[in-house]
mmCIF file of C-alpha atoms in Angstrom:
data_model
loop_
_atom_site.group_PDB
_atom_site.id
_atom_site.type_symbol
_atom_site.label_atom_id
_atom_site.label_comp_id
_atom_site.label_asym_id
_atom_site.label_seq_id
_atom_site.Cartn_x
_atom_site.Cartn_y
_atom_site.Cartn_z
ATOM 1 C CA MET A 1 88.483 105.000 120.111
ATOM 2 C CA THR A 2 87.517 104.989 116.371
ATOM 3 C CA GLN A 3 86.029 107.864 114.266
ATOM 4 C CA PRO A 4 82.326 107.962 113.419
ATOM 5 C CA THR A 5 82.674 107.333 109.282
ATOM 6 C CA HIS A 6 81.397 110.343 106.987
ATOM 7 C CA TRP A 7 76.849 110.453 106.015
ATOM 8 C CA PRO A 8 77.440 109.764 102.683
ATOM 9 C CA VAL A 9 79.245 106.340 103.547
ATOM 10 C CA ALA A 10 76.420 105.875 105.749
ATOM 11 C CA ARG A 11 73.955 106.072 104.235
ATOM 12 C CA LEU A 12 75.570 103.678 101.150
ATOM 13 C CA ARG A 13 75.886 101.407 103.402
ATOM 14 C CA LEU A 14 72.284 102.224 104.557
ATOM 15 C CA MET A 15 70.964 101.309 100.570
ATOM 16 C CA GLY A 16 73.757 97.759 100.608
ATOM 17 C CA SER A 17 71.471 96.591 104.460
ATOM 18 C CA GLY A 18 67.958 98.013 102.366
ATOM 19 C CA LEU A 19 69.059 95.871 98.782
ATOM 20 C CA TRP A 20 70.341 92.766 100.774
ATOM 21 C CA ILE A 21 67.150 92.354 102.690
ATOM 22 C CA LEU A 22 65.256 92.717 99.202
ATOM 23 C CA ALA A 23 67.919 90.290 97.315
ATOM 24 C CA GLY A 24 66.201 87.904 100.626
ATOM 25 C CA ALA A 25 63.551 88.205 99.986
ATOM 26 C CA LEU A 26 63.148 88.226 96.873
ATOM 27 C CA ALA A 27 65.171 85.092 96.428
ATOM 28 C CA VAL A 28 62.826 83.718 99.013
ATOM 29 C CA LEU A 29 59.747 83.968 96.585
ATOM 30 C CA GLY A 30 61.085 83.033 93.631
ATOM 31 C CA SER A 31 61.658 79.618 95.415
ATOM 32 C CA PHE A 32 58.166 78.859 95.629
ATOM 33 C CA LEU A 33 56.877 80.291 92.287
ATOM 34 C CA PRO A 34 57.445 78.293 88.725
ATOM 35 C CA LEU A 35 61.274 77.760 87.481
ATOM 36 C CA VAL A 36 60.231 76.681 84.261
ATOM 37 C CA GLU A 37 56.825 75.405 82.764
ATOM 38 C CA HIS A 38 56.339 72.541 80.481
ATOM 39 C CA SER A 39 53.473 71.569 78.710
ATOM 40 C CA VAL A 40 52.911 68.101 78.106
ATOM 41 C CA ARG A 41 50.534 66.766 75.541
ATOM 42 C CA GLN A 42 49.129 63.387 75.155
ATOM 43 C CA ALA A 43 50.767 62.401 71.881
ATOM 44 C CA PRO A 44 51.562 64.270 68.929
ATOM 45 C CA THR A 45 49.541 65.346 67.568
ATOM 46 C CA SER A 46 46.987 66.736 70.404
ATOM 47 C CA THR A 47 46.707 69.504 71.247
ATOM 48 C CA ARG A 48 45.154 68.850 75.255
ATOM 49 C CA GLY A 49 47.602 68.236 77.506
ATOM 50 C CA GLU A 50 48.567 68.864 81.388
ATOM 51 C CA GLU A 51 51.112 71.335 82.913
ATOM 52 C CA LEU A 52 54.565 70.236 84.132
ATOM 53 C CA ARG A 53 55.737 73.096 86.275
ATOM 54 C CA VAL A 54 58.451 72.719 88.282
ATOM 55 C CA THR A 55 60.457 74.317 91.797
ATOM 56 C CA LEU A 56 62.686 74.805 93.634
ATOM 57 C CA TRP A 57 60.893 72.682 96.411
ATOM 58 C CA GLY A 58 59.262 70.088 93.724
ATOM 59 C CA LEU A 59 57.674 68.882 90.298
ATOM 60 C CA THR A 60 54.004 69.613 90.606
ATOM 61 C CA THR A 61 51.616 68.810 87.336
ATOM 62 C CA THR A 62 47.858 69.024 86.804
ATOM 63 C CA SER A 63 46.158 65.199 87.289
ATOM 64 C CA SER A 64 48.916 64.351 90.260
ATOM 65 C CA ALA A 65 50.413 65.551 93.579
ATOM 66 C CA ASN A 66 54.269 66.970 93.770
ATOM 67 C CA ASP A 67 56.196 63.826 93.326
ATOM 68 C CA PRO A 68 59.249 63.349 95.086
ATOM 69 C CA PHE A 69 61.987 65.765 94.053
ATOM 70 C CA PRO A 70 64.812 67.615 95.948
ATOM 71 C CA GLN A 71 64.964 70.393 97.744
ATOM 72 C CA PHE A 72 66.920 72.995 96.218
ATOM 73 C CA GLY A 73 65.080 75.424 98.332
ATOM 74 C CA ILE A 74 66.565 74.936 102.237
ATOM 75 C CA PRO A 75 69.631 76.502 100.860
ATOM 76 C CA VAL A 76 68.327 80.174 99.310
ATOM 77 C CA VAL A 77 66.200 79.905 102.930
ATOM 78 C CA ILE A 78 69.769 79.749 104.612
ATOM 79 C CA ALA A 79 70.977 82.698 102.052
ATOM 80 C CA ALA A 80 68.133 85.071 102.974
ATOM 81 C CA VAL A 81 68.298 84.226 107.252
ATOM 82 C CA LEU A 82 72.368 85.412 106.463
ATOM 83 C CA LEU A 83 71.834 88.489 104.317
ATOM 84 C CA ALA A 84 68.681 89.213 106.729
ATOM 85 C CA ALA A 85 71.391 89.136 109.244
ATOM 86 C CA ALA A 86 74.222 90.533 108.164
ATOM 87 C CA ALA A 87 71.568 93.096 107.154
ATOM 88 C CA VAL A 88 70.615 94.280 110.483
ATOM 89 C CA LEU A 89 75.188 94.861 111.510
ATOM 90 C CA GLY A 90 74.617 97.189 108.956
ATOM 91 C CA LEU A 91 71.604 99.007 109.383
ATOM 92 C CA THR A 92 73.150 100.108 113.000
ATOM 93 C CA SER A 93 76.248 99.889 112.477
ATOM 94 C CA THR A 94 75.982 102.796 109.404
ATOM 95 C CA ARG A 95 78.315 105.653 111.429
ATOM 96 C CA LEU A 96 81.221 103.335 112.834
ATOM 97 C CA HIS A 97 84.531 103.110 111.674
ATOM 98 C CA PRO A 98 84.483 100.755 108.460
ATOM 99 C CA ALA A 99 87.138 98.297 110.907
ATOM 100 C CA SER A 100 85.421 98.624 113.248
ATOM 101 C CA GLY A 101 83.890 94.584 114.190
ATOM 102 C CA PRO A 102 79.741 94.744 113.736
ATOM 103 C CA VAL A 103 81.065 97.102 109.896
ATOM 104 C CA LEU A 104 83.690 93.682 109.451
ATOM 105 C CA ALA A 105 80.760 91.465 110.560
ATOM 106 C CA ALA A 106 78.176 92.807 108.044
ATOM 107 C CA ARG A 107 80.001 92.685 105.134
ATOM 108 C CA LEU A 108 81.765 89.681 105.769
ATOM 109 C CA ILE A 109 78.233 87.407 106.550
ATOM 110 C CA GLY A 110 76.804 89.674 103.247
ATOM 111 C CA THR A 111 79.126 88.690 101.079
ATOM 112 C CA ALA A 112 78.466 84.751 102.248
ATOM 113 C CA GLY A 113 74.959 84.684 102.336
ATOM 114 C CA THR A 114 75.622 85.867 98.998
ATOM 115 C CA GLY A 115 77.994 83.197 98.050
ATOM 116 C CA LEU A 116 75.640 81.174 98.511
ATOM 117 C CA LEU A 117 72.574 82.981 97.730
ATOM 118 C CA ILE A 118 74.476 82.183 94.310
ATOM 119 C CA GLY A 119 75.878 79.128 93.863
ATOM 120 C CA ALA A 120 72.386 77.465 94.857
ATOM 121 C CA ILE A 121 70.375 79.132 91.834
ATOM 122 C CA ALA A 122 72.874 77.786 89.847
ATOM 123 C CA GLN A 123 73.250 74.640 90.295
ATOM 124 C CA PRO A 124 69.621 74.182 90.192
ATOM 125 C CA LEU A 125 69.524 76.578 86.791
ATOM 126 C CA ALA A 126 71.729 74.434 85.460
ATOM 127 C CA LEU A 127 69.600 71.626 85.851
ATOM 128 C CA PHE A 128 66.865 73.101 84.305
ATOM 129 C CA ARG A 129 67.890 73.708 81.595
ATOM 130 C CA VAL A 130 69.287 70.640 80.157
ATOM 131 C CA PHE A 131 66.308 68.650 81.229
ATOM 132 C CA SER A 132 64.464 71.923 79.042
ATOM 133 C CA ASP A 133 66.449 70.484 76.432
ATOM 134 C CA GLU A 134 63.616 69.829 72.838
ATOM 135 C CA SER A 135 66.509 66.797 72.241
ATOM 136 C CA PHE A 136 65.867 65.789 76.654
ATOM 137 C CA LEU A 137 62.080 66.136 76.366
ATOM 138 C CA GLY A 138 61.378 64.262 73.476
ATOM 139 C CA PRO A 139 58.327 65.245 71.093
ATOM 140 C CA PHE A 140 55.634 64.610 74.154
ATOM 141 C CA PHE A 141 56.619 67.957 75.458
ATOM 142 C CA GLU A 142 56.311 71.429 74.701
ATOM 143 C CA PRO A 143 58.937 74.396 76.568
ATOM 144 C CA ASP A 144 58.216 77.159 77.381
ATOM 145 C CA ALA A 145 59.758 80.265 78.779
ATOM 146 C CA PRO A 146 61.792 80.675 81.890
ATOM 147 C CA GLY A 147 58.683 80.787 84.426
ATOM 148 C CA LEU A 148 58.762 84.290 87.390
ATOM 149 C CA GLY A 149 60.294 82.931 89.572
ATOM 150 C CA THR A 150 63.652 82.374 87.449
ATOM 151 C CA TRP A 151 63.996 86.002 86.524
ATOM 152 C CA LEU A 152 63.574 86.639 90.443
ATOM 153 C CA LEU A 153 66.665 84.654 90.868
ATOM 154 C CA LEU A 154 68.316 86.326 89.348
ATOM 155 C CA VAL A 155 67.562 89.944 90.285
ATOM 156 C CA SER A 156 68.315 88.993 94.181
ATOM 157 C CA CYS A 157 71.382 87.982 93.107
ATOM 158 C CA LEU A 158 72.319 90.965 90.985
ATOM 159 C CA LEU A 159 70.744 92.755 94.425
ATOM 160 C CA GLY A 160 73.132 90.661 96.488
ATOM 161 C CA ILE A 161 76.241 91.980 94.903
ATOM 162 C CA THR A 162 75.289 95.436 94.750
ATOM 163 C CA ALA A 163 74.732 95.394 97.670
ATOM 164 C CA ILE A 164 78.286 94.235 98.825
ATOM 165 C CA VAL A 165 79.838 96.939 96.448
ATOM 166 C CA LEU A 166 77.856 99.597 98.320
ATOM 167 C CA MET A 167 78.312 98.247 101.620
ATOM 168 C CA LEU A 168 83.285 97.562 100.861
ATOM 169 C CA VAL A 169 83.163 101.770 99.591
ATOM 170 C CA PRO A 170 85.301 103.045 102.694
ATOM 171 C CA LYS A 171 85.698 107.098 102.298
ATOM 172 C CA ILE A 172 83.270 109.604 99.755
ATOM 173 C CA ALA A 173 85.570 112.752 99.516
ATOM 174 C CA LYS A 174 83.922 115.818 99.280
ATOM 175 C CA ARG A 175 84.286 117.928 96.093
ATOM 176 C CA GLY A 176 86.292 120.052 95.372
ATOM 177 C CA GLU A 177 88.552 118.890 98.856
ATOM 178 C CA GLU A 178 92.108 118.501 97.889
ATOM 179 C CA PRO A 179 94.486 116.153 99.380
ATOM 180 C CA GLU A 180 96.573 117.200 102.201
ATOM 181 C CA THR A 181 99.935 117.859 100.814
ATOM 182 C CA PRO A 182 102.656 116.734 103.475
ATOM 183 C CA PRO A 183 105.686 118.630 105.058
ATOM 184 C CA MET A 184 108.225 119.244 102.423
ATOM 185 C CA GLY A 185 112.695 120.869 103.260
ATOM 186 C CA ILE A 186 114.239 121.301 105.901
ATOM 187 C CA PRO A 187 112.585 122.970 108.945
ATOM 188 C CA VAL A 188 113.788 125.993 109.324
ATOM 189 C CA VAL A 189 115.632 126.884 113.056
ATOM 190 C CA ARG A 190 115.655 129.770 114.309
ATOM 191 C CA VAL A 191 118.502 130.899 117.378
ATOM 192 C CA LEU A 192 116.958 133.238 120.071
ATOM 193 C CA GLU A 193 120.041 134.845 121.368
ATOM 194 C CA PRO A 194 119.783 135.477 124.855
ATOM 195 C CA GLU A 195 118.390 139.190 126.669
ATOM 196 C CA TYR A 196 120.576 140.086 129.355
ATOM 197 C CA ASP A 197 121.058 144.391 130.650
ATOM 198 C CA GLU A 198 124.911 144.935 129.939
ATOM 199 C CA PRO A 199 126.618 147.524 132.633
ATOM 200 C CA ALA A 200 126.691 151.161 132.128
ATOM 201 C CA ASP A 201 130.247 150.861 132.828
ATOM 202 C CA GLU A 202 130.690 149.048 129.189
ATOM 203 C CA ARG A 203 127.808 150.197 127.429
ATOM 204 C CA SER A 204 130.689 154.119 128.413
ATOM 205 C CA GLU A 205 133.409 152.438 127.120
ATOM 206 C CA ALA A 206 131.654 151.057 124.151
ATOM 207 C CA ALA A 207 130.354 153.900 123.091
ATOM 208 C CA GLN A 208 133.795 156.602 123.114
ATOM 209 C CA PRO A 209 136.158 156.243 120.544
ATOM 210 C CA THR A 210 139.069 154.918 120.215
ATOM 211 C CA ASP A 211 142.509 156.784 118.834
ATOM 212 C CA PRO A 212 144.111 153.945 116.753
ATOM 213 C CA LYS A 213 147.734 155.935 117.277
ATOM 214 C CA GLY A 214 147.350 154.576 120.681
#
């Protein structure tokens, strides 16, 4: 039977599970928000144009509907599902031993979900960074600052990593508690002599003094 863990560690697991839920929610929300926004001008001297917005689910402009675009948001949703599953396991195993099955499963699934989330976000962001370069866009594009979706996705990655650290804490020592000193040295063994009643004649002979001259 495994021993329950200490309350401080259980509280850290609660916090880690909550951060995984928050990271998954922010990742899904950020995938639908603009990552990159560009202003497209009709001519180099024109002040009017159309807006180009890029999300993980597609590319939209103010003059046309969604154009064909890779669905980068699918891996993000899968990662959010893994983080939610890890959070549920973490919430239901806060008092269990660190070596128990639910705790190990929560750590493994949460780490896998966080890794998938980081990879799913890094790939499109690296791609959009190349497309946002002024030499690639040309004189008709005006690159803007990263959109709100980019910041939400980055925050979700940081929250996922923080949750992993909180879930991996095995034990917190109490303040002022010193480690138990192992026994050292040679144990002292006391030999107990048998107790018995001496006969009366032996006690009288022992009490009589003996003459050294014989």
